[in-house]
Short mmCIF file of N, CA and C in Angstrom, two decimals:
data_model
loop_
_atom_site.label_atom_id
_atom_site.label_comp_id
_atom_site.label_asym_id
_atom_site.label_seq_id
_atom_site.Cartn_x
_atom_site.Cartn_y
_atom_site.Cartn_z
N VAL R 1 -0.17 -14.44 -20.26
CA VAL R 1 0.98 -13.62 -19.61
C VAL R 1 0.29 -12.03 -19.64
N VAL R 2 0.40 -11.56 -18.49
CA VAL R 2 -0.16 -9.98 -18.27
C VAL R 2 1.14 -9.20 -18.01
N LYS R 3 1.29 -8.14 -18.94
CA LYS R 3 2.34 -7.15 -18.75
C LYS R 3 1.91 -5.91 -18.21
N VAL R 4 2.75 -5.18 -17.46
CA VAL R 4 2.30 -4.03 -16.87
C VAL R 4 3.05 -2.68 -17.73
N ASP R 5 2.39 -1.61 -17.96
CA ASP R 5 3.06 -0.53 -18.42
C ASP R 5 2.62 0.75 -17.77
N GLY R 6 3.55 1.23 -16.86
CA GLY R 6 3.37 2.30 -15.86
C GLY R 6 3.74 3.51 -16.42
N ASP R 7 4.37 3.56 -17.73
CA ASP R 7 4.96 5.00 -17.98
C ASP R 7 4.18 5.52 -19.16
N GLN R 8 2.71 5.61 -19.01
CA GLN R 8 1.86 6.21 -20.20
C GLN R 8 2.36 7.67 -19.88
N GLU R 9 2.10 8.54 -20.63
CA GLU R 9 2.16 9.98 -20.72
C GLU R 9 1.30 10.85 -19.91
N ASP R 10 -0.03 9.94 -19.71
CA ASP R 10 -1.11 10.70 -18.97
C ASP R 10 -0.92 10.16 -17.38
N GLY R 11 0.27 9.36 -17.11
CA GLY R 11 0.27 8.84 -15.93
C GLY R 11 -0.65 7.55 -15.48
N SER R 12 -1.35 7.09 -16.40
CA SER R 12 -2.20 5.81 -16.24
C SER R 12 -1.38 4.54 -16.30
N VAL R 13 -1.84 3.52 -15.83
CA VAL R 13 -1.17 2.17 -15.65
C VAL R 13 -2.21 1.42 -16.82
N LEU R 14 -1.29 0.78 -17.94
CA LEU R 14 -1.80 -0.06 -18.66
C LEU R 14 -1.55 -1.51 -18.64
N LEU R 15 -2.21 -2.56 -18.51
CA LEU R 15 -2.01 -3.99 -18.62
C LEU R 15 -2.48 -4.55 -19.95
N THR R 16 -1.26 -5.17 -20.43
CA THR R 16 -1.40 -5.82 -21.83
C THR R 16 -1.55 -7.30 -21.54
N CYS R 17 -2.53 -7.84 -22.28
CA CYS R 17 -2.69 -9.43 -22.20
C CYS R 17 -1.90 -10.06 -23.45
N GLU R 18 -0.82 -10.93 -23.36
CA GLU R 18 -0.32 -11.62 -24.33
C GLU R 18 -1.03 -12.70 -24.81
N SER R 19 -2.25 -12.91 -24.84
CA SER R 19 -2.77 -14.23 -25.47
C SER R 19 -2.98 -14.25 -27.10
N GLN R 20 -3.01 -15.32 -27.78
CA GLN R 20 -3.30 -15.33 -28.92
C GLN R 20 -4.36 -14.92 -29.43
N ASP R 21 -5.55 -14.93 -28.32
CA ASP R 21 -6.89 -14.63 -29.07
C ASP R 21 -7.05 -13.08 -29.07
N LYS R 22 -7.92 -12.69 -29.71
CA LYS R 22 -8.14 -11.14 -30.14
C LYS R 22 -9.38 -10.78 -29.02
N ASP R 23 -9.88 -11.76 -28.58
CA ASP R 23 -11.24 -11.52 -27.67
C ASP R 23 -10.86 -11.94 -26.27
N VAL R 24 -10.66 -11.31 -25.40
CA VAL R 24 -10.12 -11.42 -24.07
C VAL R 24 -10.95 -11.00 -22.98
N ARG R 25 -10.99 -11.49 -22.00
CA ARG R 25 -11.82 -11.12 -20.86
C ARG R 25 -10.83 -10.65 -19.71
N TRP R 26 -11.24 -9.73 -19.04
CA TRP R 26 -10.26 -9.25 -17.80
C TRP R 26 -11.03 -9.70 -16.56
N PHE R 27 -10.24 -10.05 -15.53
CA PHE R 27 -10.67 -9.87 -14.23
C PHE R 27 -9.61 -9.34 -13.16
N LYS R 28 -10.33 -8.89 -12.07
CA LYS R 28 -9.95 -8.21 -10.99
C LYS R 28 -10.29 -9.03 -9.47
N ASP R 29 -9.44 -9.50 -9.16
CA ASP R 29 -9.62 -10.01 -7.56
C ASP R 29 -10.76 -11.14 -7.81
N GLY R 30 -10.57 -11.94 -9.09
CA GLY R 30 -11.63 -13.02 -9.30
C GLY R 30 -12.80 -12.69 -10.03
N LYS R 31 -13.22 -11.47 -10.05
CA LYS R 31 -14.47 -11.02 -10.71
C LYS R 31 -14.35 -10.41 -12.18
N GLN R 32 -15.02 -10.64 -13.03
CA GLN R 32 -14.90 -10.10 -14.22
C GLN R 32 -15.28 -8.62 -14.33
N ILE R 33 -14.24 -8.00 -15.08
CA ILE R 33 -14.40 -6.49 -15.25
C ILE R 33 -14.42 -6.00 -16.70
N THR R 34 -14.78 -4.89 -17.20
CA THR R 34 -14.87 -4.54 -18.45
C THR R 34 -13.81 -3.72 -19.08
N SER R 35 -12.86 -3.87 -20.12
CA SER R 35 -11.87 -3.12 -20.59
C SER R 35 -12.63 -2.09 -21.62
N PHE R 36 -12.60 -0.79 -21.28
CA PHE R 36 -12.98 0.16 -22.05
C PHE R 36 -11.91 0.68 -23.07
N HIS R 37 -10.65 -0.05 -23.01
CA HIS R 37 -9.86 0.38 -24.09
C HIS R 37 -10.24 -0.22 -25.52
N LYS R 38 -10.01 0.45 -26.59
CA LYS R 38 -10.24 0.26 -27.90
C LYS R 38 -9.90 -1.09 -28.29
N ASN R 39 -8.37 -1.65 -27.94
CA ASN R 39 -7.96 -3.01 -27.81
C ASN R 39 -8.20 -3.73 -26.51
N LYS R 40 -9.11 -4.84 -26.80
CA LYS R 40 -9.89 -5.55 -25.76
C LYS R 40 -8.69 -6.20 -25.05
N LYS R 41 -7.37 -6.32 -25.45
CA LYS R 41 -6.20 -7.02 -25.19
C LYS R 41 -5.64 -6.03 -24.15
N LYS R 42 -5.75 -4.75 -23.92
CA LYS R 42 -5.28 -3.74 -23.27
C LYS R 42 -6.54 -3.35 -21.92
N LEU R 43 -5.79 -3.27 -21.01
CA LEU R 43 -6.81 -2.74 -19.63
C LEU R 43 -6.16 -1.52 -19.10
N ASN R 44 -6.87 -0.42 -19.18
CA ASN R 44 -6.34 0.78 -18.67
C ASN R 44 -6.95 0.91 -17.22
N LEU R 45 -5.92 1.02 -16.17
CA LEU R 45 -6.39 0.84 -14.85
C LEU R 45 -6.60 2.39 -14.39
N GLY R 46 -6.40 3.18 -15.15
CA GLY R 46 -6.61 4.82 -14.63
C GLY R 46 -5.16 5.29 -14.20
N SER R 47 -5.33 6.43 -13.61
CA SER R 47 -4.12 7.11 -12.82
C SER R 47 -3.80 6.39 -12.10
N SER R 48 -2.16 6.33 -12.15
CA SER R 48 -1.40 5.54 -10.64
C SER R 48 -1.54 6.33 -9.47
N ILE R 49 -2.15 7.82 -9.38
CA ILE R 49 -2.28 8.40 -8.32
C ILE R 49 -3.37 7.83 -7.75
N LYS R 50 -4.36 7.21 -8.31
CA LYS R 50 -5.70 6.53 -7.57
C LYS R 50 -5.25 5.14 -7.16
N ASP R 51 -4.19 4.85 -7.06
CA ASP R 51 -3.66 3.49 -6.23
C ASP R 51 -4.22 2.38 -6.81
N PRO R 52 -4.34 1.87 -8.19
CA PRO R 52 -4.94 0.86 -8.66
C PRO R 52 -4.42 -0.44 -8.15
N GLN R 53 -4.83 -1.14 -7.12
CA GLN R 53 -4.26 -2.35 -6.42
C GLN R 53 -5.39 -3.51 -7.02
N GLY R 54 -4.58 -4.84 -6.74
CA GLY R 54 -5.62 -5.66 -6.98
C GLY R 54 -4.83 -6.99 -7.71
N ILE R 55 -5.38 -7.90 -7.96
CA ILE R 55 -5.04 -9.02 -8.41
C ILE R 55 -5.52 -9.25 -9.98
N TYR R 56 -4.83 -9.19 -11.00
CA TYR R 56 -5.55 -9.20 -12.39
C TYR R 56 -5.05 -10.31 -13.12
N GLN R 57 -6.22 -10.83 -14.05
CA GLN R 57 -5.92 -11.99 -15.00
C GLN R 57 -6.57 -11.56 -16.30
N CYS R 58 -5.95 -12.01 -17.13
CA CYS R 58 -6.82 -11.99 -18.61
C CYS R 58 -7.06 -13.51 -19.06
N GLN R 59 -8.37 -13.58 -19.71
CA GLN R 59 -8.69 -14.95 -20.19
C GLN R 59 -9.04 -15.01 -21.94
N GLY R 60 -8.42 -15.68 -22.42
CA GLY R 60 -8.68 -15.75 -23.89
C GLY R 60 -9.55 -17.03 -23.88
N SER R 61 -9.95 -17.68 -25.24
CA SER R 61 -10.87 -18.72 -25.48
C SER R 61 -10.28 -19.87 -24.74
N SER R 62 -8.97 -20.01 -24.57
CA SER R 62 -8.34 -21.34 -24.26
C SER R 62 -8.01 -21.52 -22.87
N ASN R 63 -7.34 -20.62 -22.19
CA ASN R 63 -6.90 -20.61 -21.07
C ASN R 63 -6.81 -19.12 -20.14
N ILE R 64 -6.86 -19.20 -19.03
CA ILE R 64 -6.48 -17.73 -18.03
C ILE R 64 -5.25 -17.76 -17.76
N SER R 65 -4.71 -16.33 -17.85
CA SER R 65 -3.16 -16.20 -17.47
C SER R 65 -3.09 -16.37 -15.78
N LYS R 66 -1.77 -16.31 -15.61
CA LYS R 66 -1.25 -16.48 -14.19
C LYS R 66 -1.78 -14.91 -13.52
N PRO R 67 -1.99 -15.06 -12.17
CA PRO R 67 -2.37 -13.72 -11.63
C PRO R 67 -1.17 -12.75 -11.40
N LEU R 68 -1.84 -11.45 -11.82
CA LEU R 68 -0.55 -10.67 -11.37
C LEU R 68 -1.21 -9.49 -10.53
N GLN R 69 -0.32 -9.50 -9.48
CA GLN R 69 -0.66 -8.47 -8.32
C GLN R 69 -0.29 -7.08 -8.68
N VAL R 70 -0.94 -6.03 -8.80
CA VAL R 70 -0.76 -4.77 -8.82
C VAL R 70 -0.71 -4.09 -7.62
N TYR R 71 0.42 -3.08 -7.33
CA TYR R 71 0.22 -2.53 -6.08
C TYR R 71 1.24 -1.34 -6.29
N TYR R 72 0.60 -0.08 -6.31
CA TYR R 72 1.28 1.17 -6.35
C TYR R 72 1.44 1.93 -5.11
N ARG R 73 2.53 1.96 -4.89
CA ARG R 73 2.63 3.01 -3.35
C ARG R 73 3.12 4.55 -4.10
N MET R 74 2.13 5.49 -3.78
CA MET R 74 2.47 6.67 -4.39
C MET R 74 2.91 7.67 -3.35
N CYS R 75 3.04 7.43 -2.23
CA CYS R 75 3.65 8.26 -1.10
C CYS R 75 5.23 8.30 -1.08
N GLN R 76 5.74 9.44 -1.17
CA GLN R 76 7.08 9.36 -1.36
C GLN R 76 7.70 9.14 0.03
N ASN R 77 7.28 9.64 1.22
CA ASN R 77 7.79 9.82 2.51
C ASN R 77 6.88 8.85 3.38
N CYS R 78 6.26 7.95 2.99
CA CYS R 78 5.43 7.03 3.98
C CYS R 78 6.25 6.27 4.79
N ILE R 79 5.69 5.92 5.95
CA ILE R 79 6.26 4.79 6.76
C ILE R 79 4.84 3.80 6.92
N ASP R 80 5.55 2.55 6.58
CA ASP R 80 4.51 1.56 6.63
C ASP R 80 4.32 1.19 8.24
N LEU R 81 2.95 1.43 8.75
CA LEU R 81 2.80 1.27 9.94
C LEU R 81 2.24 -0.26 10.19
N ASN R 82 3.02 -1.21 10.48
CA ASN R 82 2.47 -2.56 10.67
C ASN R 82 2.34 -2.54 12.15
N ALA R 83 1.88 -3.66 12.98
CA ALA R 83 1.68 -3.91 14.36
C ALA R 83 2.88 -3.63 15.15
N GLY R 84 3.79 -4.35 14.60
CA GLY R 84 5.15 -4.19 15.26
C GLY R 84 5.69 -2.75 15.58
N THR R 85 5.31 -2.10 14.39
CA THR R 85 6.01 -0.66 14.49
C THR R 85 5.17 0.20 15.60
N VAL R 86 3.82 0.18 15.45
CA VAL R 86 2.79 0.73 16.08
C VAL R 86 3.01 0.49 17.83
N SER R 87 3.26 -0.99 18.01
CA SER R 87 3.40 -1.40 19.57
C SER R 87 4.72 -0.99 19.83
N GLY R 88 5.73 -0.64 19.00
CA GLY R 88 7.12 -0.29 19.40
C GLY R 88 6.72 1.20 20.01
N PHE R 89 6.11 2.11 18.96
CA PHE R 89 5.99 3.34 19.44
C PHE R 89 5.10 3.62 20.61
N VAL R 90 4.27 2.74 20.82
CA VAL R 90 3.60 2.79 22.18
C VAL R 90 4.31 2.49 23.22
N LEU R 91 5.13 1.52 23.25
CA LEU R 91 5.79 1.01 24.46
C LEU R 91 7.07 2.28 24.62
N ALA R 92 7.82 2.78 23.78
CA ALA R 92 8.60 4.05 23.72
C ALA R 92 7.82 4.97 24.22
N GLU R 93 6.77 5.34 24.01
CA GLU R 93 5.83 6.52 24.78
C GLU R 93 5.65 6.25 26.20
N ILE R 94 5.11 5.13 26.62
CA ILE R 94 5.04 4.49 27.80
C ILE R 94 6.11 4.85 28.67
N ILE R 95 7.40 4.07 28.26
CA ILE R 95 8.60 4.32 28.96
C ILE R 95 9.05 5.80 29.28
N SER R 96 8.86 6.49 28.03
CA SER R 96 9.42 8.05 28.10
C SER R 96 8.29 8.66 29.41
N ILE R 97 7.11 8.16 29.20
CA ILE R 97 6.15 9.06 30.36
C ILE R 97 6.62 8.59 31.76
N PHE R 98 7.11 7.16 32.03
CA PHE R 98 7.45 6.84 33.15
C PHE R 98 8.53 7.27 33.63
N PHE R 99 9.60 7.73 32.68
CA PHE R 99 10.91 8.27 33.37
C PHE R 99 10.52 9.86 33.51
N LEU R 100 9.66 10.30 32.81
CA LEU R 100 9.29 11.95 32.97
C LEU R 100 8.39 11.78 34.53
N ALA R 101 7.47 11.00 34.56
CA ALA R 101 6.92 11.03 36.18
C ALA R 101 8.04 10.80 37.44
N VAL R 102 9.15 9.93 37.14
CA VAL R 102 10.02 9.77 38.12
C VAL R 102 10.90 11.04 38.33
N GLY R 103 11.12 11.54 37.17
CA GLY R 103 12.02 12.59 37.29
C GLY R 103 11.15 13.84 37.74
N VAL R 104 9.89 14.01 37.70
CA VAL R 104 9.03 15.09 38.36
C VAL R 104 9.10 14.90 39.91
N TYR R 105 8.50 13.47 40.26
CA TYR R 105 8.47 13.06 41.73
C TYR R 105 9.98 13.46 42.35
N PHE R 106 11.10 13.09 41.86
CA PHE R 106 12.25 13.48 42.54
C PHE R 106 12.72 15.03 42.66
N VAL R 107 12.12 15.58 41.53
CA VAL R 107 12.37 16.96 41.54
C VAL R 107 11.38 17.59 42.70
N ALA R 108 10.19 17.48 42.66
CA ALA R 108 9.24 17.85 43.59
C ALA R 108 9.58 17.57 44.90
N GLY R 109 10.06 16.14 45.12
CA GLY R 109 10.46 15.85 46.55
C GLY R 109 11.78 16.66 46.99
N GLN R 110 12.52 17.03 46.28
CA GLN R 110 13.92 17.95 46.61
C GLN R 110 13.23 19.44 47.08
N ASP R 111 12.20 19.89 46.68
CA ASP R 111 11.81 21.16 46.91
C ASP R 111 11.14 21.18 48.29
N GLY R 112 10.38 19.98 48.81
CA GLY R 112 9.80 20.09 49.92
C GLY R 112 10.63 19.83 51.20
N VAL R 113 11.69 19.44 50.99
CA VAL R 113 12.78 18.84 52.21
C VAL R 113 13.71 20.00 52.26
N ARG R 114 13.73 20.91 53.34
CA ARG R 114 14.54 21.70 53.83
C ARG R 114 15.43 21.27 54.85
N GLN R 115 16.80 21.56 54.65
CA GLN R 115 17.82 21.09 55.76
C GLN R 115 18.25 22.23 56.42
N SER R 116 18.19 21.82 57.68
CA SER R 116 18.61 23.12 58.60
C SER R 116 20.19 22.80 58.74
N ARG R 117 20.63 24.11 59.08
CA ARG R 117 22.09 24.22 59.31
C ARG R 117 22.58 24.69 60.79
#
């Protein structure tokens, strides 16, 4: 089991492997990585501002842990722009431009026509 500790004083994210083995290996997205922490059961992902994303696992001598997906969203006022959101903005913009063009057409058409009395 891998546990996450994101409340470090220096703002770093620390993973801890709950394996009984003292010698563990770490994996990120299926590739082995090196833990530079003095306790090899811990993996320091660095600052949470650097957005440490990925699927992490630890492996002792007997078995590998279940995958843990780490995803930090550091932006406070972000909007998640998926395809539906972007297409909605584009469609709203096209409709706005259409109504603006129709309004300009009718206003410009009124100036050209002078009625006699």
